[in-house]
């Protein structure tokens, strides 16, 4: 979840549904609006006890989204230098991040690809600032959770489950 205090709105990701825009009012919440759905929304699923995951039907559903892949995860808002504010959502199922206007209009999709560090997969969260943070991050910083940090094998051949955070210059 992330709050836009300027517009009194709460944004919440619901993993298998999508992203909600919920107006905040003095004593209560306003009517929630689903601004985008995950691709898997409305599709039949079968539980696999061996993997403890659901396998989603490949048959598209008329209410499915096109930009997010379940699980919709970490949200962050970005205040750009031109004063506009956008919303970034972690699209965990396809290892991407999706950017929207605060009203839910799709802007772009991006990934954190391998470079100085390994790529980002299965991200549970993201945060960003556009404030200058020294010579390494002069235009700001994107921090993302990497659910599959590599290498997953140690020097002595031991396999480890490992996650971490990647620090990416915002200009990248």
CSV table of N, CA and C in Angstrom, one decimal:
chain,number,residue,atom,x,y,z
A,1,UNK,N,0.8,-1.2,0.0
A,1,UNK,CA,0.0,0.0,0.0
A,1,UNK,C,0.9,1.2,0.0
A,2,UNK,N,0.3,2.3,-0.5
A,2,UNK,CA,1.0,3.6,-0.5
A,2,UNK,C,-0.1,4.7,-0.5
A,3,UNK,N,0.2,5.7,0.3
A,3,UNK,CA,-0.8,6.8,0.4
A,3,UNK,C,-0.3,8.0,-0.4
A,4,UNK,N,-1.2,8.7,-1.1
A,4,UNK,CA,-0.9,10.0,-1.8
A,4,UNK,C,-1.6,11.0,-0.9
A,5,UNK,N,-0.8,11.6,0.0
A,5,UNK,CA,-1.4,12.6,0.9
A,5,UNK,C,-1.9,13.9,0.3
A,6,UNK,N,-1.3,14.2,-0.9
A,6,UNK,CA,-1.8,15.4,-1.6
A,6,UNK,C,-3.2,15.3,-2.1
A,7,UNK,N,-3.6,14.1,-2.5
A,7,UNK,CA,-5.0,13.9,-3.0
A,7,UNK,C,-5.8,13.0,-2.1
A,8,UNK,N,-5.3,12.7,-0.9
A,8,UNK,CA,-6.0,11.9,0.1
A,8,UNK,C,-6.5,10.6,-0.5
A,9,UNK,N,-5.6,9.8,-1.1
A,9,UNK,CA,-6.0,8.5,-1.7
A,9,UNK,C,-5.0,7.4,-1.2
A,10,UNK,N,-5.5,6.3,-0.9
A,10,UNK,CA,-4.8,5.1,-0.6
A,10,UNK,C,-4.8,4.2,-1.8
A,11,UNK,N,-3.6,3.7,-2.2
A,11,UNK,CA,-3.5,2.7,-3.3
A,11,UNK,C,-3.1,1.4,-2.6
A,12,UNK,N,-3.8,0.3,-3.0
A,12,UNK,CA,-3.5,-1.0,-2.4
A,12,UNK,C,-3.4,-2.1,-3.5
A,13,UNK,N,-2.4,-2.9,-3.4
A,13,UNK,CA,-2.3,-4.1,-4.4
A,13,UNK,C,-2.9,-5.3,-3.7
A,14,UNK,N,-3.8,-5.9,-4.4
A,14,UNK,CA,-4.4,-7.2,-4.0
A,14,UNK,C,-3.8,-8.3,-4.9
A,15,UNK,N,-3.0,-9.1,-4.5
A,15,UNK,CA,-2.1,-10.0,-5.3
A,15,UNK,C,-2.8,-10.6,-6.5
A,16,UNK,N,-3.9,-11.3,-6.3
A,16,UNK,CA,-4.6,-12.0,-7.4
A,16,UNK,C,-5.7,-11.2,-8.1
A,17,UNK,N,-5.8,-10.0,-7.7
A,17,UNK,CA,-6.9,-9.2,-8.2
A,17,UNK,C,-6.4,-8.0,-9.0
A,18,UNK,N,-5.6,-7.1,-8.4
A,18,UNK,CA,-5.1,-5.9,-9.1
A,18,UNK,C,-4.8,-4.8,-8.1
A,19,UNK,N,-4.9,-3.6,-8.6
A,19,UNK,CA,-4.6,-2.4,-7.8
A,19,UNK,C,-5.8,-1.6,-7.6
A,20,UNK,N,-6.0,-1.2,-6.3
A,20,UNK,CA,-7.2,-0.4,-5.9
A,20,UNK,C,-6.8,1.0,-5.6
A,21,UNK,N,-7.7,1.9,-6.0
A,21,UNK,CA,-7.6,3.3,-5.6
A,21,UNK,C,-8.7,3.6,-4.7
A,22,UNK,N,-8.4,4.0,-3.4
A,22,UNK,CA,-9.4,4.2,-2.4
A,22,UNK,C,-9.3,5.6,-1.8
A,23,UNK,N,-10.3,6.4,-2.1
A,23,UNK,CA,-10.3,7.8,-1.6
A,23,UNK,C,-10.4,7.7,0.0
A,24,UNK,N,-9.6,8.6,0.6
A,24,UNK,CA,-9.6,8.7,2.1
A,24,UNK,C,-10.5,9.9,2.4
A,25,UNK,N,-11.4,9.7,3.3
A,25,UNK,CA,-12.2,10.8,3.8
A,25,UNK,C,-12.0,11.0,5.3
A,26,UNK,N,-12.5,12.0,5.8
A,26,UNK,CA,-12.3,12.4,7.2
A,26,UNK,C,-12.6,11.2,8.2
A,27,UNK,N,-13.7,10.6,8.1
A,27,UNK,CA,-14.2,9.6,9.0
A,27,UNK,C,-14.2,8.2,8.4
A,28,UNK,N,-14.0,8.0,7.1
A,28,UNK,CA,-14.2,6.7,6.5
A,28,UNK,C,-13.5,6.7,5.2
A,29,UNK,N,-13.6,5.6,4.5
A,29,UNK,CA,-13.0,5.4,3.2
A,29,UNK,C,-14.1,5.7,2.1
A,30,UNK,N,-13.7,6.2,1.0
A,30,UNK,CA,-14.6,6.4,-0.2
A,30,UNK,C,-14.8,5.1,-0.9
A,31,UNK,N,-15.5,5.1,-2.0
A,31,UNK,CA,-15.7,3.9,-2.8
A,31,UNK,C,-14.4,3.5,-3.5
A,32,UNK,N,-13.9,2.2,-3.2
A,32,UNK,CA,-12.7,1.7,-3.9
A,32,UNK,C,-13.0,1.5,-5.4
A,33,UNK,N,-12.0,1.8,-6.2
A,33,UNK,CA,-12.0,1.6,-7.6
A,33,UNK,C,-10.8,0.8,-8.0
A,34,UNK,N,-11.1,-0.3,-8.8
A,34,UNK,CA,-10.1,-1.2,-9.2
A,34,UNK,C,-9.5,-0.5,-10.5
A,35,UNK,N,-8.3,0.0,-10.4
A,35,UNK,CA,-7.7,0.8,-11.5
A,35,UNK,C,-7.0,-0.1,-12.6
A,36,UNK,N,-6.6,-1.3,-12.2
A,36,UNK,CA,-6.1,-2.3,-13.1
A,36,UNK,C,-6.2,-3.7,-12.5
A,37,UNK,N,-6.4,-4.7,-13.3
A,37,UNK,CA,-6.5,-6.1,-12.9
A,37,UNK,C,-5.3,-6.8,-13.4
A,38,UNK,N,-5.0,-7.9,-12.7
A,38,UNK,CA,-3.9,-8.8,-13.1
A,38,UNK,C,-4.5,-9.6,-14.3
A,39,UNK,N,-3.5,-10.1,-15.1
A,39,UNK,CA,-3.9,-10.9,-16.3
A,39,UNK,C,-4.7,-12.1,-15.9
A,40,UNK,N,-4.4,-12.7,-14.7
A,40,UNK,CA,-5.0,-13.9,-14.3
A,40,UNK,C,-6.4,-13.7,-13.6
A,41,UNK,N,-6.8,-12.4,-13.5
A,41,UNK,CA,-8.1,-12.1,-12.8
A,41,UNK,C,-9.3,-12.8,-13.5
A,42,UNK,N,-10.1,-13.5,-12.8
A,42,UNK,CA,-11.3,-14.2,-13.3
A,42,UNK,C,-11.1,-15.5,-13.9
A,43,UNK,N,-9.8,-16.0,-14.0
A,43,UNK,CA,-9.6,-17.2,-14.7
A,43,UNK,C,-9.7,-18.4,-13.6
A,44,UNK,N,-10.1,-19.5,-14.1
A,44,UNK,CA,-10.1,-20.7,-13.2
A,44,UNK,C,-8.7,-21.1,-12.8
A,45,UNK,N,-8.6,-21.6,-11.6
A,45,UNK,CA,-7.3,-22.1,-11.1
A,45,UNK,C,-7.4,-23.4,-10.4
A,46,UNK,N,-6.3,-24.2,-10.5
A,46,UNK,CA,-6.3,-25.5,-9.8
A,46,UNK,C,-5.1,-25.5,-8.9
A,47,UNK,N,-5.4,-25.9,-7.6
A,47,UNK,CA,-4.3,-25.9,-6.6
A,47,UNK,C,-3.5,-27.1,-6.8
A,48,UNK,N,-2.1,-26.9,-6.7
A,48,UNK,CA,-1.2,-28.0,-6.8
A,48,UNK,C,-0.5,-28.2,-5.5
A,49,UNK,N,-0.9,-29.3,-4.7
A,49,UNK,CA,-0.4,-29.5,-3.4
A,49,UNK,C,1.1,-29.6,-3.3
A,50,UNK,N,1.7,-30.1,-4.4
A,50,UNK,CA,3.2,-30.4,-4.4
A,50,UNK,C,4.0,-29.0,-4.4
A,51,UNK,N,3.5,-28.1,-5.2
A,51,UNK,CA,4.2,-26.8,-5.2
A,51,UNK,C,3.5,-25.8,-4.3
A,52,UNK,N,2.4,-26.1,-3.8
A,52,UNK,CA,1.6,-25.2,-2.9
A,52,UNK,C,1.2,-23.9,-3.7
A,53,UNK,N,1.0,-24.0,-5.0
A,53,UNK,CA,0.7,-22.9,-5.8
A,53,UNK,C,-0.6,-23.2,-6.6
A,54,UNK,N,-1.2,-22.2,-7.2
A,54,UNK,CA,-2.3,-22.4,-8.1
A,54,UNK,C,-1.9,-22.3,-9.5
A,55,UNK,N,-2.3,-23.2,-10.3
A,55,UNK,CA,-2.1,-23.2,-11.8
A,55,UNK,C,-3.3,-22.5,-12.4
A,56,UNK,N,-3.1,-21.4,-13.1
A,56,UNK,CA,-4.2,-20.6,-13.6
A,56,UNK,C,-4.4,-21.1,-15.0
A,57,UNK,N,-5.7,-21.2,-15.4
A,57,UNK,CA,-6.1,-21.6,-16.7
A,57,UNK,C,-5.6,-20.6,-17.8
A,58,UNK,N,-5.2,-21.1,-18.9
A,58,UNK,CA,-4.7,-20.3,-20.0
A,58,UNK,C,-5.8,-19.6,-20.8
A,59,UNK,N,-7.0,-20.0,-20.5
A,59,UNK,CA,-8.1,-19.4,-21.2
A,59,UNK,C,-8.4,-17.9,-20.7
A,60,UNK,N,-8.2,-16.9,-21.5
A,60,UNK,CA,-8.5,-15.6,-21.1
A,60,UNK,C,-9.9,-15.3,-20.5
A,61,UNK,N,-10.0,-14.4,-19.6
A,61,UNK,CA,-11.3,-14.0,-19.0
A,61,UNK,C,-11.6,-12.6,-19.5
A,62,UNK,N,-12.8,-12.3,-19.8
A,62,UNK,CA,-13.1,-10.9,-20.3
A,62,UNK,C,-12.7,-9.8,-19.3
A,63,UNK,N,-12.7,-10.1,-18.0
A,63,UNK,CA,-12.3,-9.1,-17.1
A,63,UNK,C,-10.8,-9.0,-16.7
A,64,UNK,N,-10.0,-9.9,-17.4
A,64,UNK,CA,-8.6,-9.9,-17.1
A,64,UNK,C,-7.9,-8.6,-17.5
A,65,UNK,N,-6.8,-8.3,-16.8
A,65,UNK,CA,-6.1,-7.1,-17.2
A,65,UNK,C,-5.0,-7.4,-18.2
A,66,UNK,N,-4.2,-6.4,-18.7
A,66,UNK,CA,-3.2,-6.7,-19.7
A,66,UNK,C,-1.8,-6.3,-19.3
A,67,UNK,N,-1.6,-5.6,-18.2
A,67,UNK,CA,-0.3,-5.1,-17.8
A,67,UNK,C,0.3,-5.8,-16.6
A,68,UNK,N,-0.5,-6.2,-15.7
A,68,UNK,CA,0.0,-6.8,-14.4
A,68,UNK,C,-0.1,-8.3,-14.5
A,69,UNK,N,0.9,-9.0,-13.9
A,69,UNK,CA,0.8,-10.4,-13.8
A,69,UNK,C,0.8,-10.7,-12.3
A,70,UNK,N,-0.1,-11.6,-11.8
A,70,UNK,CA,-0.2,-12.0,-10.4
A,70,UNK,C,1.2,-12.6,-10.0
A,71,UNK,N,1.6,-12.1,-8.9
A,71,UNK,CA,1.0,-11.4,-7.8
A,71,UNK,C,1.3,-9.9,-8.0
A,72,UNK,N,0.3,-9.1,-7.9
A,72,UNK,CA,0.5,-7.6,-7.8
A,72,UNK,C,1.1,-7.4,-6.5
A,73,UNK,N,2.2,-6.7,-6.4
A,73,UNK,CA,2.9,-6.6,-5.1
A,73,UNK,C,3.1,-5.1,-4.8
A,74,UNK,N,4.3,-4.8,-4.3
A,74,UNK,CA,4.7,-3.6,-3.7
A,74,UNK,C,4.4,-2.4,-4.6
A,75,UNK,N,3.9,-1.4,-3.9
A,75,UNK,CA,3.5,-0.1,-4.6
A,75,UNK,C,4.4,1.0,-4.1
A,76,UNK,N,4.7,2.0,-4.9
A,76,UNK,CA,5.3,3.2,-4.5
A,76,UNK,C,4.8,4.3,-5.4
A,77,UNK,N,4.9,5.5,-4.9
A,77,UNK,CA,4.5,6.7,-5.7
A,77,UNK,C,5.8,7.4,-6.0
A,78,UNK,N,5.9,8.1,-7.1
A,78,UNK,CA,7.1,8.8,-7.6
A,78,UNK,C,6.7,10.2,-7.9
A,79,UNK,N,7.3,11.1,-7.1
A,79,UNK,CA,7.1,12.6,-7.4
A,79,UNK,C,8.2,13.0,-8.4
A,80,UNK,N,7.9,13.3,-9.6
A,80,UNK,CA,8.9,13.6,-10.6
A,80,UNK,C,9.2,15.1,-10.5
A,81,UNK,N,10.3,15.4,-11.2
A,81,UNK,CA,10.8,16.8,-11.1
A,81,UNK,C,9.8,17.8,-11.7
A,82,UNK,N,9.0,17.4,-12.6
A,82,UNK,CA,8.0,18.3,-13.2
A,82,UNK,C,6.7,18.4,-12.3
A,83,UNK,N,6.8,17.8,-11.1
A,83,UNK,CA,5.8,17.8,-10.0
A,83,UNK,C,4.7,16.8,-10.3
A,84,UNK,N,4.7,16.1,-11.4
A,84,UNK,CA,3.7,15.0,-11.6
A,84,UNK,C,4.0,13.9,-10.7
A,85,UNK,N,3.0,13.1,-10.3
A,85,UNK,CA,3.2,11.9,-9.5
A,85,UNK,C,2.6,10.7,-10.2
A,86,UNK,N,3.4,9.6,-10.2
A,86,UNK,CA,3.0,8.4,-10.8
A,86,UNK,C,3.0,7.3,-9.7
A,87,UNK,N,2.5,6.1,-10.1
A,87,UNK,CA,2.4,5.0,-9.2
A,87,UNK,C,3.2,3.8,-9.9
A,88,UNK,N,4.1,3.1,-9.2
A,88,UNK,CA,4.8,2.0,-9.7
A,88,UNK,C,4.3,0.8,-8.9
A,89,UNK,N,4.0,-0.3,-9.6
A,89,UNK,CA,3.5,-1.6,-9.0
A,89,UNK,C,4.5,-2.7,-9.5
A,90,UNK,N,4.8,-3.5,-8.5
A,90,UNK,CA,5.6,-4.7,-8.8
A,90,UNK,C,4.7,-5.8,-9.4
A,91,UNK,N,5.0,-6.2,-10.6
A,91,UNK,CA,4.2,-7.3,-11.3
A,91,UNK,C,5.0,-8.5,-11.1
A,92,UNK,N,4.9,-9.2,-10.0
A,92,UNK,CA,5.8,-10.3,-9.6
A,92,UNK,C,5.7,-11.5,-10.5
A,93,UNK,N,4.6,-11.8,-11.1
A,93,UNK,CA,4.5,-13.0,-11.9
A,93,UNK,C,5.3,-12.9,-13.2
A,94,UNK,N,5.6,-11.7,-13.7
A,94,UNK,CA,6.4,-11.6,-14.9
A,94,UNK,C,7.7,-10.8,-14.8
A,95,UNK,N,8.1,-10.6,-13.5
A,95,UNK,CA,9.3,-9.9,-13.1
A,95,UNK,C,9.4,-8.5,-13.7
A,96,UNK,N,8.3,-7.8,-13.8
A,96,UNK,CA,8.3,-6.5,-14.3
A,96,UNK,C,7.8,-5.5,-13.3
A,97,UNK,N,7.9,-4.2,-13.6
A,97,UNK,CA,7.3,-3.1,-12.9
A,97,UNK,C,6.5,-2.3,-13.8
A,98,UNK,N,5.3,-1.9,-13.4
A,98,UNK,CA,4.3,-1.2,-14.2
A,98,UNK,C,4.1,0.2,-13.6
A,99,UNK,N,4.1,1.2,-14.5
A,99,UNK,CA,3.9,2.6,-14.0
A,99,UNK,C,2.6,3.1,-14.6
A,100,UNK,N,1.9,3.8,-13.7
A,100,UNK,CA,0.5,4.3,-14.0
A,100,UNK,C,0.5,5.8,-13.5
A,101,UNK,N,-0.5,6.5,-14.1
A,101,UNK,CA,-0.8,7.8,-13.5
A,101,UNK,C,-1.6,7.5,-12.3
A,102,UNK,N,-1.9,8.5,-11.4
A,102,UNK,CA,-2.6,8.3,-10.2
A,102,UNK,C,-4.1,7.9,-10.5
A,103,UNK,N,-4.6,8.2,-11.7
A,103,UNK,CA,-5.9,7.8,-12.0
A,103,UNK,C,-6.0,6.4,-12.6
A,104,UNK,N,-4.8,5.8,-12.8
A,104,UNK,CA,-4.8,4.4,-13.3
A,104,UNK,C,-4.5,4.3,-14.8
A,105,UNK,N,-4.1,5.3,-15.5
A,105,UNK,CA,-3.8,5.2,-16.9
A,105,UNK,C,-2.4,4.6,-17.0
A,106,UNK,N,-2.3,3.5,-17.8
A,106,UNK,CA,-1.0,2.9,-18.0
A,106,UNK,C,0.0,3.8,-18.7
A,107,UNK,N,1.2,3.8,-18.2
A,107,UNK,CA,2.3,4.6,-18.8
A,107,UNK,C,3.4,3.8,-19.5
A,108,UNK,N,3.9,2.8,-18.7
A,108,UNK,CA,5.0,2.0,-19.2
A,108,UNK,C,5.2,0.8,-18.3
A,109,UNK,N,6.0,-0.2,-18.9
A,109,UNK,CA,6.5,-1.3,-18.1
A,109,UNK,C,8.0,-1.4,-18.2
A,110,UNK,N,8.6,-1.7,-17.1
A,110,UNK,CA,10.1,-1.8,-17.2
A,110,UNK,C,10.6,-3.0,-16.4
A,111,UNK,N,11.8,-3.4,-16.6
A,111,UNK,CA,12.4,-4.5,-15.8
A,111,UNK,C,13.7,-4.0,-15.2
A,112,UNK,N,14.3,-4.7,-14.3
A,112,UNK,CA,15.6,-4.4,-13.8
A,112,UNK,C,16.4,-5.6,-14.3
A,113,UNK,N,17.2,-5.3,-15.4
A,113,UNK,CA,17.9,-6.4,-16.1
A,113,UNK,C,19.3,-6.5,-15.5
A,114,UNK,N,19.9,-7.6,-15.8
A,114,UNK,CA,21.3,-7.9,-15.3
A,114,UNK,C,22.2,-6.8,-15.9
A,115,UNK,N,23.1,-6.4,-15.1
A,115,UNK,CA,24.1,-5.4,-15.4
A,115,UNK,C,25.3,-5.5,-14.5
A,116,UNK,N,25.4,-4.5,-13.6
A,116,UNK,CA,26.4,-4.5,-12.6
A,116,UNK,C,26.1,-5.5,-11.5
A,117,UNK,N,24.8,-5.8,-11.4
A,117,UNK,CA,24.3,-6.9,-10.5
A,117,UNK,C,23.4,-7.8,-11.3
A,118,UNK,N,22.9,-8.9,-10.7
A,118,UNK,CA,22.0,-9.7,-11.4
A,118,UNK,C,20.6,-9.1,-11.6
A,119,UNK,N,19.8,-9.7,-12.4
A,119,UNK,CA,18.5,-9.1,-12.7
A,119,UNK,C,17.5,-9.3,-11.5
A,120,UNK,N,16.4,-8.7,-11.5
A,120,UNK,CA,15.4,-8.8,-10.4
A,120,UNK,C,14.2,-9.7,-10.8
A,121,UNK,N,14.0,-10.7,-10.0
A,121,UNK,CA,12.8,-11.6,-10.2
A,121,UNK,C,12.0,-11.7,-8.9
A,122,UNK,N,10.7,-11.9,-9.1
A,122,UNK,CA,9.8,-12.1,-8.0
A,122,UNK,C,9.9,-11.1,-6.9
A,123,UNK,N,9.8,-9.8,-7.4
A,123,UNK,CA,9.9,-8.7,-6.4
A,123,UNK,C,8.7,-8.5,-5.6
A,124,UNK,N,8.8,-8.4,-4.3
A,124,UNK,CA,7.7,-8.2,-3.4
A,124,UNK,C,7.5,-6.7,-3.1
A,125,UNK,N,8.5,-5.9,-3.5
A,125,UNK,CA,8.3,-4.5,-3.1
A,125,UNK,C,9.3,-3.6,-3.9
A,126,UNK,N,8.9,-2.3,-3.8
A,126,UNK,CA,9.7,-1.3,-4.5
A,126,UNK,C,9.5,0.1,-3.8
A,127,UNK,N,10.5,0.9,-3.8
A,127,UNK,CA,10.4,2.3,-3.3
A,127,UNK,C,11.3,3.1,-4.2
A,128,UNK,N,11.0,4.4,-4.3
A,128,UNK,CA,11.7,5.3,-5.1
A,128,UNK,C,11.7,6.7,-4.6
A,129,UNK,N,12.9,7.4,-4.8
A,129,UNK,CA,12.9,8.8,-4.5
A,129,UNK,C,13.6,9.5,-5.7
A,130,UNK,N,13.2,10.7,-6.0
A,130,UNK,CA,13.8,11.4,-7.1
A,130,UNK,C,14.7,12.5,-6.6
A,131,UNK,N,14.9,12.5,-5.3
A,131,UNK,CA,15.9,13.4,-4.7
A,131,UNK,C,17.3,13.0,-5.0
A,132,UNK,N,18.2,14.0,-5.3
A,132,UNK,CA,19.6,13.6,-5.5
A,132,UNK,C,20.2,13.0,-4.3
A,133,UNK,N,20.9,11.9,-4.5
A,133,UNK,CA,21.5,11.2,-3.3
A,133,UNK,C,23.0,11.0,-3.6
A,134,UNK,N,23.7,12.0,-3.9
A,134,UNK,CA,25.1,11.9,-4.1
A,134,UNK,C,25.5,11.5,-5.5
A,135,UNK,N,26.8,11.3,-5.7
A,135,UNK,CA,27.3,11.0,-7.0
A,135,UNK,C,26.8,9.7,-7.7
A,136,UNK,N,26.5,8.7,-6.8
A,136,UNK,CA,26.0,7.4,-7.4
A,136,UNK,C,24.6,7.5,-7.8
A,137,UNK,N,23.8,8.4,-7.2
A,137,UNK,CA,22.4,8.5,-7.5
A,137,UNK,C,22.0,9.9,-7.6
A,138,UNK,N,22.5,10.6,-8.6
A,138,UNK,CA,22.2,12.1,-8.7
A,138,UNK,C,20.8,12.4,-9.1
A,139,UNK,N,20.1,11.5,-9.7
A,139,UNK,CA,18.7,11.8,-10.1
A,139,UNK,C,17.7,11.0,-9.2
A,140,UNK,N,18.2,10.4,-8.2
A,140,UNK,CA,17.3,9.6,-7.3
A,140,UNK,C,17.7,8.1,-7.3
A,141,UNK,N,16.8,7.4,-6.6
A,141,UNK,CA,17.1,6.0,-6.3
A,141,UNK,C,15.9,5.1,-6.4
A,142,UNK,N,15.9,4.0,-7.1
A,142,UNK,CA,14.9,3.0,-7.1
A,142,UNK,C,15.5,1.8,-6.3
A,143,UNK,N,14.7,1.4,-5.3
A,143,UNK,CA,15.1,0.2,-4.5
A,143,UNK,C,14.1,-0.9,-4.7
A,144,UNK,N,14.5,-2.0,-5.1
A,144,UNK,CA,13.6,-3.1,-5.4
A,144,UNK,C,14.0,-4.4,-4.7
A,145,UNK,N,13.0,-5.1,-4.2
A,145,UNK,CA,13.3,-6.4,-3.6
A,145,UNK,C,13.6,-7.4,-4.7
A,146,UNK,N,14.6,-8.3,-4.6
A,146,UNK,CA,14.9,-9.3,-5.6
A,146,UNK,C,14.7,-10.6,-4.9
A,147,UNK,N,13.6,-11.3,-5.3
A,147,UNK,CA,13.3,-12.6,-4.6
A,147,UNK,C,14.1,-13.8,-5.0
A,148,UNK,N,15.0,-13.6,-6.0
A,148,UNK,CA,15.9,-14.7,-6.4
A,148,UNK,C,17.3,-14.1,-6.7
A,149,UNK,N,18.0,-13.7,-5.6
A,149,UNK,CA,19.3,-13.2,-5.8
A,149,UNK,C,20.2,-14.4,-6.3
A,150,UNK,N,21.1,-14.1,-7.2
A,150,UNK,CA,22.1,-15.0,-7.6
A,150,UNK,C,23.5,-14.6,-7.3
A,151,UNK,N,24.5,-15.4,-7.2
A,151,UNK,CA,24.3,-16.8,-7.4
A,151,UNK,C,23.6,-17.5,-6.2
A,152,UNK,N,22.9,-18.6,-6.5
A,152,UNK,CA,22.2,-19.3,-5.5
A,152,UNK,C,23.0,-20.5,-5.0
A,153,UNK,N,24.2,-20.6,-5.5
A,153,UNK,CA,25.1,-21.7,-5.0
A,153,UNK,C,26.4,-21.1,-4.5
A,154,UNK,N,26.8,-21.5,-3.3
A,154,UNK,CA,28.0,-21.0,-2.7
A,154,UNK,C,29.2,-21.6,-3.4
A,155,UNK,N,30.4,-21.1,-3.0
A,155,UNK,CA,31.6,-21.6,-3.6
A,155,UNK,C,31.9,-23.1,-3.3
A,156,UNK,N,31.3,-23.6,-2.2
A,156,UNK,CA,31.5,-25.0,-1.9
A,156,UNK,C,30.4,-25.9,-2.4
A,157,UNK,N,29.5,-25.3,-3.3
A,157,UNK,CA,28.5,-26.1,-3.9
A,157,UNK,C,27.2,-26.2,-3.2
A,158,UNK,N,27.1,-25.5,-2.0
A,158,UNK,CA,25.8,-25.5,-1.2
A,158,UNK,C,24.8,-24.6,-1.9
A,159,UNK,N,23.6,-25.1,-2.1
A,159,UNK,CA,22.5,-24.3,-2.7
A,159,UNK,C,21.8,-23.5,-1.5
A,160,UNK,N,21.6,-22.3,-1.7
A,160,UNK,CA,21.0,-21.4,-0.7
A,160,UNK,C,19.8,-20.7,-1.3
A,161,UNK,N,18.8,-20.5,-0.5
A,161,UNK,CA,17.7,-19.6,-0.9
A,161,UNK,C,18.1,-18.2,-0.5
A,162,UNK,N,18.1,-17.2,-1.4
A,162,UNK,CA,18.7,-15.9,-1.1
A,162,UNK,C,17.9,-14.8,-1.7
A,163,UNK,N,17.5,-13.8,-1.0
A,163,UNK,CA,16.9,-12.6,-1.5
A,163,UNK,C,17.7,-11.4,-1.1
A,164,UNK,N,17.5,-10.3,-1.8
A,164,UNK,CA,18.2,-9.1,-1.4
A,164,UNK,C,17.5,-7.9,-2.0
A,165,UNK,N,18.1,-6.7,-1.9
A,165,UNK,CA,17.6,-5.5,-2.5
A,165,UNK,C,18.6,-5.0,-3.5
A,166,UNK,N,18.0,-4.5,-4.6
A,166,UNK,CA,18.9,-3.9,-5.7
A,166,UNK,C,18.7,-2.4,-5.6
A,167,UNK,N,19.8,-1.7,-5.7
A,167,UNK,CA,19.8,-0.2,-5.7
A,167,UNK,C,20.1,0.2,-7.1
A,168,UNK,N,19.1,0.9,-7.7
A,168,UNK,CA,19.3,1.3,-9.2
A,168,UNK,C,19.1,2.8,-9.3
A,169,UNK,N,20.1,3.4,-10.0
A,169,UNK,CA,19.9,4.9,-10.3
A,169,UNK,C,18.5,5.1,-11.0
A,170,UNK,N,17.8,6.1,-10.5
A,170,UNK,CA,16.5,6.3,-11.1
A,170,UNK,C,16.6,6.7,-12.5
A,171,UNK,N,17.6,7.3,-13.0
A,171,UNK,CA,17.8,7.7,-14.4
A,171,UNK,C,17.9,6.4,-15.3
A,172,UNK,N,18.3,5.3,-14.7
A,172,UNK,CA,18.4,4.1,-15.5
A,172,UNK,C,17.1,3.5,-15.8
